[in-house]
Coordinates of N, CA and C and ligand atoms in Angstrom, one line a residue:
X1 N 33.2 -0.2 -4.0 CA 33.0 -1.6 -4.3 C 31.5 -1.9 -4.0
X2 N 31.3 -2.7 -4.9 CA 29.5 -3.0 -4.7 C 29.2 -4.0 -4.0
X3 N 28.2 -4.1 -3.4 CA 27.6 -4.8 -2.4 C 27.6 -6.0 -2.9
X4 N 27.8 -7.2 -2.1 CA 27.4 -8.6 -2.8 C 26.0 -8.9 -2.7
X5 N 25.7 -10.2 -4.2 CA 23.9 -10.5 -4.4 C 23.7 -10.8 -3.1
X6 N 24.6 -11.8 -2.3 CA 23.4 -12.2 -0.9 C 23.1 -10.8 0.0
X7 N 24.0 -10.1 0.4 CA 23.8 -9.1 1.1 C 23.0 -7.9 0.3
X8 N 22.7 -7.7 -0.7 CA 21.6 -7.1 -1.5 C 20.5 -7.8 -1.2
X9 N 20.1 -9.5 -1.2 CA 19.2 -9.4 -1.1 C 18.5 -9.2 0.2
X10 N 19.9 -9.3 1.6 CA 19.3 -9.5 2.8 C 19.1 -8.1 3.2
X11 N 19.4 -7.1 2.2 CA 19.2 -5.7 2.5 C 17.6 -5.3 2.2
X12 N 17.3 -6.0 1.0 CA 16.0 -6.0 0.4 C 15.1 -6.0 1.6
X13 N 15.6 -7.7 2.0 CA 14.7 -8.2 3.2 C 14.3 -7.4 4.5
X14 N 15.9 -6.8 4.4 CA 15.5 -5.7 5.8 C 14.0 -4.9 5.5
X15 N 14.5 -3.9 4.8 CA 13.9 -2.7 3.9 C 12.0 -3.4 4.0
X16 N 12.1 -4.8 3.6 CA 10.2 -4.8 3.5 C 9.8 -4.5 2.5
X17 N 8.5 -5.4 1.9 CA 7.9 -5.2 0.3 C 7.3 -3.5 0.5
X18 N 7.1 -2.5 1.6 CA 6.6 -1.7 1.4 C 7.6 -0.4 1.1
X19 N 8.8 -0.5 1.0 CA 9.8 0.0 0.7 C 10.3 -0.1 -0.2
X20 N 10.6 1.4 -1.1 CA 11.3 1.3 -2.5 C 12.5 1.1 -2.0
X21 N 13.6 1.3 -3.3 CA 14.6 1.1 -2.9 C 15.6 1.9 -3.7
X22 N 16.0 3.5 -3.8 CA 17.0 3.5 -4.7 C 18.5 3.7 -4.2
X23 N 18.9 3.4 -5.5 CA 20.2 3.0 -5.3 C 21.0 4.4 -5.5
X24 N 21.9 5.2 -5.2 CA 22.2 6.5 -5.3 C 23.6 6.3 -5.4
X25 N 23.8 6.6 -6.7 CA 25.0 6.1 -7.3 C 25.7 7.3 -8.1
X26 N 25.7 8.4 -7.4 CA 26.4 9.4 -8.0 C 27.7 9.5 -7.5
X27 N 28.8 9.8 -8.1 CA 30.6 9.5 -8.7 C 30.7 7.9 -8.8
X28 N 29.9 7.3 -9.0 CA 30.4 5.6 -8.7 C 30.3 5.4 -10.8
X29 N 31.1 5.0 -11.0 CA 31.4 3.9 -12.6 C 30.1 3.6 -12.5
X30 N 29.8 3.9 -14.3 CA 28.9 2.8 -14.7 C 28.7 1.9 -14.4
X31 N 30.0 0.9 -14.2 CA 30.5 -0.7 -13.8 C 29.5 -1.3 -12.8
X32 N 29.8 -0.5 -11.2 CA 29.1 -0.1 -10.5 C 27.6 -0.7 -10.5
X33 N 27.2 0.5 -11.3 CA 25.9 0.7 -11.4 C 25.2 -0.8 -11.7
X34 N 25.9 -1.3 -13.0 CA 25.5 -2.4 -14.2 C 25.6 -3.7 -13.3
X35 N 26.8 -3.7 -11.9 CA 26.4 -4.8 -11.1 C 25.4 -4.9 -10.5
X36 N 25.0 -3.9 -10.1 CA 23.7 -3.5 -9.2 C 22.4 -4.4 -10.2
X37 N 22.1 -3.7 -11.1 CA 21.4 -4.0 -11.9 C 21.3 -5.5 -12.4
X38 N 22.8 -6.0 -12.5 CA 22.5 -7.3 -12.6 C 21.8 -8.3 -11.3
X39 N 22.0 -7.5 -10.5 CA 21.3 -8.4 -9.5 C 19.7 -8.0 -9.2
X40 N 19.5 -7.4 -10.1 CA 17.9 -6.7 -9.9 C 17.4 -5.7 -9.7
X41 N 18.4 -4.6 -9.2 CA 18.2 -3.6 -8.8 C 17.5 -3.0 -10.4
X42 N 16.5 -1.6 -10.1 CA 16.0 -1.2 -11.2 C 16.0 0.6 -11.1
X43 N 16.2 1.2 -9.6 CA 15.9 2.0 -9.5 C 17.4 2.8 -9.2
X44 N 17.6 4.0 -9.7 CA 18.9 4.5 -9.5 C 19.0 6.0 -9.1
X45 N 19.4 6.5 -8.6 CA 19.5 8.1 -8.5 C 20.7 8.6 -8.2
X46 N 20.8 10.1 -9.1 CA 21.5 10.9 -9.5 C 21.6 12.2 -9.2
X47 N 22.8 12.6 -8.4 CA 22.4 14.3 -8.4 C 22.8 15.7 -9.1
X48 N 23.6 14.9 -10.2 CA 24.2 15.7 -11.2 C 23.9 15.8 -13.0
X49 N 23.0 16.3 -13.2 CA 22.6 16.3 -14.6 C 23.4 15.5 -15.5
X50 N 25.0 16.6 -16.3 CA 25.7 15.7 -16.7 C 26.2 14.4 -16.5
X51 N 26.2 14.0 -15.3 CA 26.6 13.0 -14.9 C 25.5 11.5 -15.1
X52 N 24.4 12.1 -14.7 CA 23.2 11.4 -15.0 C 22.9 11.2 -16.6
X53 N 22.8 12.1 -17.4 CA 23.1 11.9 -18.9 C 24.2 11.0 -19.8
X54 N 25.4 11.2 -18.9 CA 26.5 10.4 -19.0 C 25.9 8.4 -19.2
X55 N 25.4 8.8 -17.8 CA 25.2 7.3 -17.6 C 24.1 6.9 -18.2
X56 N 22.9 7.8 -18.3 CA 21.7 6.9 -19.1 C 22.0 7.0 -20.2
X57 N 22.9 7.3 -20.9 CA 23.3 6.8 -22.7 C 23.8 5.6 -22.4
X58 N 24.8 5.2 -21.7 CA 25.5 3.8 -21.9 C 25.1 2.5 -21.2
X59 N 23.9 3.5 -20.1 CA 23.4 2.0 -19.0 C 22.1 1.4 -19.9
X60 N 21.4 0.2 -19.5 CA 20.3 -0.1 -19.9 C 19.1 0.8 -19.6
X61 N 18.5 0.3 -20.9 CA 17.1 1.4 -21.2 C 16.1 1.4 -20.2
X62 N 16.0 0.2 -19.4 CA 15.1 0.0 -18.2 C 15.4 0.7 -16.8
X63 N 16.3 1.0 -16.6 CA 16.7 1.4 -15.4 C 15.8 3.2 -15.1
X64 N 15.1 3.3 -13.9 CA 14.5 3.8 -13.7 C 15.2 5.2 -13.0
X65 N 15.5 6.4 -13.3 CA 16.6 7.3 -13.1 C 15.4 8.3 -12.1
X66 N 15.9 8.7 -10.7 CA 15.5 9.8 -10.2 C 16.8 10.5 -10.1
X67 N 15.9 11.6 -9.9 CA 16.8 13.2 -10.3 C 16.7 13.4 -8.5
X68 N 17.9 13.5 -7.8 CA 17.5 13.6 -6.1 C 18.4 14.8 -6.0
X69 N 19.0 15.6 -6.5 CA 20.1 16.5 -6.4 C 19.1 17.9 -6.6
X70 N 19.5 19.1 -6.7 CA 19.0 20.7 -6.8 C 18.8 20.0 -8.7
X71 N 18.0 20.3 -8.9 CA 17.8 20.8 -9.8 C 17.6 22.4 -10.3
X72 N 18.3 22.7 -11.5 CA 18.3 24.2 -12.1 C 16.9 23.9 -12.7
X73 N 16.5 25.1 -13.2 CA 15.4 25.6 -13.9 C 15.9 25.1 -15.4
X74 N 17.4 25.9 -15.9 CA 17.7 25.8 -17.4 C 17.9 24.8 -17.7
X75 N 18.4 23.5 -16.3 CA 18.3 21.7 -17.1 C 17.6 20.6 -16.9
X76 N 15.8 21.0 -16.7 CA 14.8 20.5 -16.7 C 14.8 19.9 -18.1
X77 N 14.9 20.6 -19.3 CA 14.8 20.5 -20.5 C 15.8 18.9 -20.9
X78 N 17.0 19.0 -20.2 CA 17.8 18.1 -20.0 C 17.0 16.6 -20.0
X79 N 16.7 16.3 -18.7 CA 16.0 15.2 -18.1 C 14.6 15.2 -18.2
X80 N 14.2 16.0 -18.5 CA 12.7 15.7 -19.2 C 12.6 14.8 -19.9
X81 N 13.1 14.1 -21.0 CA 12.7 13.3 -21.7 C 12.5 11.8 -21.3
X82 N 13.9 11.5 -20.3 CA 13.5 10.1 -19.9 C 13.1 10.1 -18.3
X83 N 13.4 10.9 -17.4 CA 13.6 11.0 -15.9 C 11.9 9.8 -15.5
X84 N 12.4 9.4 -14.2 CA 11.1 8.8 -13.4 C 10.4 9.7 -12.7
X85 N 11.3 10.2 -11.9 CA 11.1 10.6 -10.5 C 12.1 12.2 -10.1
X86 N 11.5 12.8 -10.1 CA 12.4 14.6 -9.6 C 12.2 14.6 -7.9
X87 N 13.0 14.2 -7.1 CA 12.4 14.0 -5.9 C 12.7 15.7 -5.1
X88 N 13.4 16.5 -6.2 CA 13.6 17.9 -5.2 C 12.9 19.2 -5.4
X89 N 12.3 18.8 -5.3 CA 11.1 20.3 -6.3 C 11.0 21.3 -4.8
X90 N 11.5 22.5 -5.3 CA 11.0 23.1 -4.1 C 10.6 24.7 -4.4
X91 N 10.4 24.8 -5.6 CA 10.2 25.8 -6.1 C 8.6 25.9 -6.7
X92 N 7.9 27.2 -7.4 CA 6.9 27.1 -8.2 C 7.7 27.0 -9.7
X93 N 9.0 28.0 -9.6 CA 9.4 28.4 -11.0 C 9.3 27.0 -11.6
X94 N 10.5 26.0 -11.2 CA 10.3 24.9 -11.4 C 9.8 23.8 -11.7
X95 N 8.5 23.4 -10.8 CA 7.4 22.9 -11.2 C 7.0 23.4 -12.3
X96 N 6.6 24.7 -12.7 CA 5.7 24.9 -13.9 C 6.9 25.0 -15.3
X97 N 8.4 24.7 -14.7 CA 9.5 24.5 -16.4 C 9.3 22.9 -16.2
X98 N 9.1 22.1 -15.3 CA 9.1 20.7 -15.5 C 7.8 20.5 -16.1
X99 N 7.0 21.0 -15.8 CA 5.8 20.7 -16.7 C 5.4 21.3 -17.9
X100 N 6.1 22.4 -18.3 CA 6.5 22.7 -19.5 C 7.3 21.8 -20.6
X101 N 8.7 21.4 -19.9 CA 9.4 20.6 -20.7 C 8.3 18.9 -20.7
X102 N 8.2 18.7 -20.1 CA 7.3 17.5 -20.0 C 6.2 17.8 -21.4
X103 N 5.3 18.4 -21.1 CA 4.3 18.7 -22.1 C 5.4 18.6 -23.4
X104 N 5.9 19.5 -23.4 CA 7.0 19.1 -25.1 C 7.3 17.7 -25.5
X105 N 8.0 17.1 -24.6 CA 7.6 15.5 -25.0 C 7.1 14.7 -24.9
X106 N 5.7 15.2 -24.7 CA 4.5 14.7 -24.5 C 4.6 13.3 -23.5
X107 N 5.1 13.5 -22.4 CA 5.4 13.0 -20.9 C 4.7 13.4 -19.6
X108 N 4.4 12.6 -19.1 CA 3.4 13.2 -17.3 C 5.0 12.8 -16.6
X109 N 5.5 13.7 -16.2 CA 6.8 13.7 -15.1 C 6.3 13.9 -13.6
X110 N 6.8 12.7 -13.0 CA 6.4 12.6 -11.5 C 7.1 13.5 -10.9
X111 N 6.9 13.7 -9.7 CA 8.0 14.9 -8.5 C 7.8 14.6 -7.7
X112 N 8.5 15.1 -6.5 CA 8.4 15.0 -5.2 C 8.5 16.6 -4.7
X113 N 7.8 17.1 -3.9 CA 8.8 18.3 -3.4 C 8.8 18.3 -1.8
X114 N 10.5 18.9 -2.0 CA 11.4 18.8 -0.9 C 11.0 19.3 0.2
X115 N 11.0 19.3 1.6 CA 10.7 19.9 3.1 C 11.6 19.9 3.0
X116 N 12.2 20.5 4.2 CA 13.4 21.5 5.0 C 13.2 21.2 6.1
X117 N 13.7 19.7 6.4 CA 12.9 19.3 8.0 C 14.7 19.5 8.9
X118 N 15.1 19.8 8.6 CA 16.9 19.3 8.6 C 16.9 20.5 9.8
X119 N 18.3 20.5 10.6 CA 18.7 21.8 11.3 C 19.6 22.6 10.2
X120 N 20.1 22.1 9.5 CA 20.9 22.2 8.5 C 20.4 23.6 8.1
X121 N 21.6 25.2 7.8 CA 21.5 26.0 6.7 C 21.4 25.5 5.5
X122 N 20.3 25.7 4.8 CA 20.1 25.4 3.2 C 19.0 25.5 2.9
X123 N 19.4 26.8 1.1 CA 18.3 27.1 0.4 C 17.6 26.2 0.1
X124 N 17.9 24.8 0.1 CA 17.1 24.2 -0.7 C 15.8 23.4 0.3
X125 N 15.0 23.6 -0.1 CA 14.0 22.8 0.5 C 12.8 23.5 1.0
X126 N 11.3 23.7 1.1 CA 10.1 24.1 1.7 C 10.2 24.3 2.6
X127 N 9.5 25.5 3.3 CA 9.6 25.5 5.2 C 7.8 25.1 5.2
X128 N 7.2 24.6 6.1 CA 5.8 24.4 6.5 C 4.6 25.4 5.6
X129 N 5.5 26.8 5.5 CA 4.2 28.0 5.0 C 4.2 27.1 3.6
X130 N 5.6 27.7 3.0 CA 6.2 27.7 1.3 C 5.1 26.0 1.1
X131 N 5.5 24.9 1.3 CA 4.6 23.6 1.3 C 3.2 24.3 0.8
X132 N 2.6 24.6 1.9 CA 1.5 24.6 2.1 C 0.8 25.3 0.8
X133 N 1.7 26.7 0.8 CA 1.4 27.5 -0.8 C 1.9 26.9 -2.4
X134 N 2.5 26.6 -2.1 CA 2.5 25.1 -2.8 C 1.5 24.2 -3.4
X135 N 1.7 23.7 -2.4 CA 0.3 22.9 -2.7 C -1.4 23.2 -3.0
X136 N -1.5 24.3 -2.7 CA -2.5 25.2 -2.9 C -2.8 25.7 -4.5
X137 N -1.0 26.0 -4.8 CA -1.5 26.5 -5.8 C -1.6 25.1 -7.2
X138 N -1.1 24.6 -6.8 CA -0.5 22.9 -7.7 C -2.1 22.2 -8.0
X139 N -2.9 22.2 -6.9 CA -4.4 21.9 -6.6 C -5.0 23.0 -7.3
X140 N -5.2 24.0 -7.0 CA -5.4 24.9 -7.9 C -5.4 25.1 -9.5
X141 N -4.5 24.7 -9.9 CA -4.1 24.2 -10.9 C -4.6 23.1 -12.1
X142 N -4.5 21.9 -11.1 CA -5.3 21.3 -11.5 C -6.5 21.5 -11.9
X143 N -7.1 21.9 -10.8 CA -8.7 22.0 -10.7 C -9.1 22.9 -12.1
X144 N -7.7 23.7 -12.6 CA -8.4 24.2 -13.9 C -8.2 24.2 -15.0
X145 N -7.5 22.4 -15.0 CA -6.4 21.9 -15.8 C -5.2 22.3 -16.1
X146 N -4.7 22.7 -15.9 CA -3.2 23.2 -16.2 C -2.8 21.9 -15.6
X147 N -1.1 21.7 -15.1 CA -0.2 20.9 -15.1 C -0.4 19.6 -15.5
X148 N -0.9 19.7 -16.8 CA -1.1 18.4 -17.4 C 0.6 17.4 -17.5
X149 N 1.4 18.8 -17.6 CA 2.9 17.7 -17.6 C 3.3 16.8 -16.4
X150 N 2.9 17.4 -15.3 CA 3.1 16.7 -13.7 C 2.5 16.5 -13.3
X151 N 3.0 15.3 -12.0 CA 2.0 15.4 -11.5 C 2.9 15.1 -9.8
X152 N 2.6 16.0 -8.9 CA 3.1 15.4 -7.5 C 2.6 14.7 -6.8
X153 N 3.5 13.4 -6.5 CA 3.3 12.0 -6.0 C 3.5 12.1 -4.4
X154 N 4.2 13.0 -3.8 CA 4.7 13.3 -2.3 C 5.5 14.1 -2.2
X155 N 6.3 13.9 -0.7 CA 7.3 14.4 0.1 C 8.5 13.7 -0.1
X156 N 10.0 14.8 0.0 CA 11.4 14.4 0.0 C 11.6 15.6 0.9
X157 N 12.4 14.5 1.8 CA 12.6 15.1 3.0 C 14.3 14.5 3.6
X158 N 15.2 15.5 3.9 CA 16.8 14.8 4.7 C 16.3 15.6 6.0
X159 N 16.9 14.5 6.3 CA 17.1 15.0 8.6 C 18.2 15.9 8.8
X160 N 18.3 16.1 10.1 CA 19.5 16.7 10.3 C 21.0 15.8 10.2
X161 N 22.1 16.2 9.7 CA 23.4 15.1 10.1 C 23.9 14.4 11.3
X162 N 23.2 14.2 12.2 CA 23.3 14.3 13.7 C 23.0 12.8 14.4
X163 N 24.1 12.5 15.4 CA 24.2 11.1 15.7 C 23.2 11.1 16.9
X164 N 22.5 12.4 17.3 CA 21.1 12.2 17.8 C 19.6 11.8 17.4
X165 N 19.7 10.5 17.5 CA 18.3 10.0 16.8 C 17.5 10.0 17.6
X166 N 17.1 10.7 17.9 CA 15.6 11.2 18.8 C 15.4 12.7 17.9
X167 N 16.6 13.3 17.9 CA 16.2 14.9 16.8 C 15.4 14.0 15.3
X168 N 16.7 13.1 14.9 CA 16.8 12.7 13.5 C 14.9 12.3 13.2
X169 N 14.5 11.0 14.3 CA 13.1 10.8 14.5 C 11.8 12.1 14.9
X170 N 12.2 12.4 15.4 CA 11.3 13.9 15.5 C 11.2 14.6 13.9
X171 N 11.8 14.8 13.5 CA 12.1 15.1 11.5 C 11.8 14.2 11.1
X172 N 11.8 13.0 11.1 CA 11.1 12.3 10.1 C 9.6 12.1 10.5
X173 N 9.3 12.2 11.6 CA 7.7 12.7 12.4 C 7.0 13.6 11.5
X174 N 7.8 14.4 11.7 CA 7.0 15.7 11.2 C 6.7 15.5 9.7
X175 N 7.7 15.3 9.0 CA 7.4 14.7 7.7 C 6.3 14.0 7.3
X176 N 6.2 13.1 8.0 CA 5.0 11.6 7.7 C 3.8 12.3 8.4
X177 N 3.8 13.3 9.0 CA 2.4 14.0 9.2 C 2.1 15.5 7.8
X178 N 3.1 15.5 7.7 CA 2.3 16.3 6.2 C 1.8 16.0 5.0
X179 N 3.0 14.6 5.0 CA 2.3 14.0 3.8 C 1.1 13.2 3.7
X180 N 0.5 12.8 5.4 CA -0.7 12.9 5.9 C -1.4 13.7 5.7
X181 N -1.5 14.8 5.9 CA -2.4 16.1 5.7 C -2.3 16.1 3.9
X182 N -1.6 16.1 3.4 CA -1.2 16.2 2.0 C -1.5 15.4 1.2
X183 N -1.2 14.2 1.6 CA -1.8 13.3 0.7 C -2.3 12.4 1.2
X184 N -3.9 12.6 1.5 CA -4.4 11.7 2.6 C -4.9 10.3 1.9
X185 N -4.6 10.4 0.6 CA -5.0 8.9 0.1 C -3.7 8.4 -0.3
X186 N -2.7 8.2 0.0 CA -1.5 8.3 0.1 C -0.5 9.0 -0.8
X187 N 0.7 8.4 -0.7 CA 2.0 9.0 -1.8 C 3.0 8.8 -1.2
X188 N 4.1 9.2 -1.8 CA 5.5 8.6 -1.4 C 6.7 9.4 -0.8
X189 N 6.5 8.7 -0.1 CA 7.5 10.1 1.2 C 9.2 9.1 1.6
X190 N 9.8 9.7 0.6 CA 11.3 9.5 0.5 C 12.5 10.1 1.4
X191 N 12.0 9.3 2.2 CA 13.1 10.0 3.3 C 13.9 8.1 3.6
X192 N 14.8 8.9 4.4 CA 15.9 7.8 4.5 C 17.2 7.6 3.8
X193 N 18.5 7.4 4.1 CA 19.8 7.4 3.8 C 20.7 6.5 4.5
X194 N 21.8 5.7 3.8 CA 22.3 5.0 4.5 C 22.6 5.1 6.2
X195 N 22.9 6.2 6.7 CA 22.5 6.4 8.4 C 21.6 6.4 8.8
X196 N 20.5 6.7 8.6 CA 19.4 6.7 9.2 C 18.1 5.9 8.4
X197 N 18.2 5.5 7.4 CA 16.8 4.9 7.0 C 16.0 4.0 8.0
X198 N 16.9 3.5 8.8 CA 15.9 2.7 9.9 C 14.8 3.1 10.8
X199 N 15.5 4.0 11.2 CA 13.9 5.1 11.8 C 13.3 5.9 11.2
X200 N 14.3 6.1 9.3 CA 13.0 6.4 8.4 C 11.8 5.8 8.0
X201 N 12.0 4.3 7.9 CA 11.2 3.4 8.0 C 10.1 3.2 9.1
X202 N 10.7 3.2 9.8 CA 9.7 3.5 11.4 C 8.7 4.0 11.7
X203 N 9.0 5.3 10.8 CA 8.3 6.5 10.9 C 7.5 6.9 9.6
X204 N 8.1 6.0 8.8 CA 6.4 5.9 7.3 C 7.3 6.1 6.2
X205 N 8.8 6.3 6.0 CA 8.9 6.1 5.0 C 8.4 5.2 4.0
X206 N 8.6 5.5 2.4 CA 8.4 4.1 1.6 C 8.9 4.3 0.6
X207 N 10.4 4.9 0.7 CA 11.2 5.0 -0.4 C 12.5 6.0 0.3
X208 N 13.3 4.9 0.2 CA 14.7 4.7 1.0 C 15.6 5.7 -0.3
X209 N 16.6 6.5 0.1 CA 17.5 6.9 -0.9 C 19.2 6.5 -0.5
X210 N 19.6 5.2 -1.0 CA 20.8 4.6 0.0 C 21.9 4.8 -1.4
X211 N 23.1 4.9 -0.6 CA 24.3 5.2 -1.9 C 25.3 4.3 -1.1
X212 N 26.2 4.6 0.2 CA 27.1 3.7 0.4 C 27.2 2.6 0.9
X213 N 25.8 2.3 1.5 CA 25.6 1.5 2.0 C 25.7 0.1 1.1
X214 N 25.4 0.6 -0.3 CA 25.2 0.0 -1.8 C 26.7 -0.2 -1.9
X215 N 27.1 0.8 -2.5 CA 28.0 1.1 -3.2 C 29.6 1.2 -2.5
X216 N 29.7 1.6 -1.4 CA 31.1 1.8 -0.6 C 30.9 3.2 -0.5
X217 N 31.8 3.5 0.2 CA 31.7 4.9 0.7 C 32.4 5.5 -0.6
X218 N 32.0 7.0 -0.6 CA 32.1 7.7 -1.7 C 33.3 9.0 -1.7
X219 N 34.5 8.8 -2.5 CA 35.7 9.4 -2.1 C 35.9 10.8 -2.4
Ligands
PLP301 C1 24.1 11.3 -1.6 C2 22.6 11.3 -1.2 C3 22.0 10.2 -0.7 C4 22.7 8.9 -0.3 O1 23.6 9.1 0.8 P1 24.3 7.8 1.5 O2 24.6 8.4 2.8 O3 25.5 7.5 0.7 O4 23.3 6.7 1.6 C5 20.6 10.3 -0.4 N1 19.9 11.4 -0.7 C6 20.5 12.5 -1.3 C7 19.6 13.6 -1.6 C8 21.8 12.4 -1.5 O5 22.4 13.6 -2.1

């Protein structure tokens, strides 16, 4: 069930004009989504290709779609053409098929790529070195024009699952200091989820990724 306009907007209010806001609406009905939207919402994210394709054929043209899930290599080609935002890049392979597919339809595709700040086992995400080489070579890059299809805008970063928020804040610490070091003229560091966005905020988020707090819990 979707959130009511007053309490969307007093969620807004929480959140602060320096706070994005997406709405993360994966297994929820289009229906869903289209209420959202009618109340203003603009920004939405998805972690399932098909599913995400599903809905940007039938939703309105304006709705602004990040890709927040693992992304494959073989369905960049996929979401290339309309995506805003890839907030999980944690690869090189990757980066240089999104900027491939991008260049084809003549698109600059934004990214994020992902940290591994979590206690959590999981492939997915940068450890401090992987970032660092990363970003070296991305700059690199640039500097010799290549990745004319992308371009990375920041950090995406999940905490640990854990109802200790002093670990949870310590991870989002560490986060907001790399994208310090990283992006010292700023960028957008996407951390935060319906449990925890408040000391994501705290700690420098400026782009919240909330699904049931929106939407109702997800079955
Ligand atoms: C599902 C998901 C969210 C939203 O989670 P909620 O707890 O429902 O707010 C945020 N980020 C990512 C990467 C997700 O997969």
């Amino acid at each position: 069930m979707t959130i009511t306009f007053n309490a969307y907007k007093a969620f807004l209010d929480r959140l602060g004009a320096g706070v994005q806001l997406v709405a993360v609406s994966k297994t929820k009905p289009a229906a869903d989504i289209l209420a959202l939207y009618n109340m203003g919402q603009r920004d939405f994210g998805e972690n399932y290709v098909q599913e995400l394709l599903e809905k940007q054929r039938e939703l309105p043209g304006d709705i602004r779609w990040h890709f927040i899930g693992h992304l494959q290599t073989n369905k960049v080609k996929l979401v290339a053409p309309f995506v805003h935002l890839i907030h999980g890049v944690d690869s090189l392979r990757l980066l240089k098929e999104i900027d491939r597919q991008a260049i084809l339809k003549g698109r600059v595709v934004n990214v994020l790529l992902q940290v591994h700040i979590g206690r959590e086992e999981t492939k997915f995400g940068l450890d401090g070195g992987e970032l660092d080489t990363l970003m070296q070579v991305w700059r690199d890059g640039v500097a010799r024009g290549e990745f004319a299809g992308v371009q990375v805008r920041g950090l995406m970063g999940m905490a640990s699952n854990t109802a200790d928020k002093a670990v949870v804040r310590e991870e989002f610490r560490g986060l907001k200091l790399m994208l310090d070091r990283y992006f010292p003229a700023g960028g957008i560091l996407s951390m935060g989820m319906s449990a925890d966005y408040v000391t994501a905020i705290e700690e420098g988020s400026n782009m919240v990724r909330i699904g049931s707090l929106l939407f109702g819990m997800r079955g």
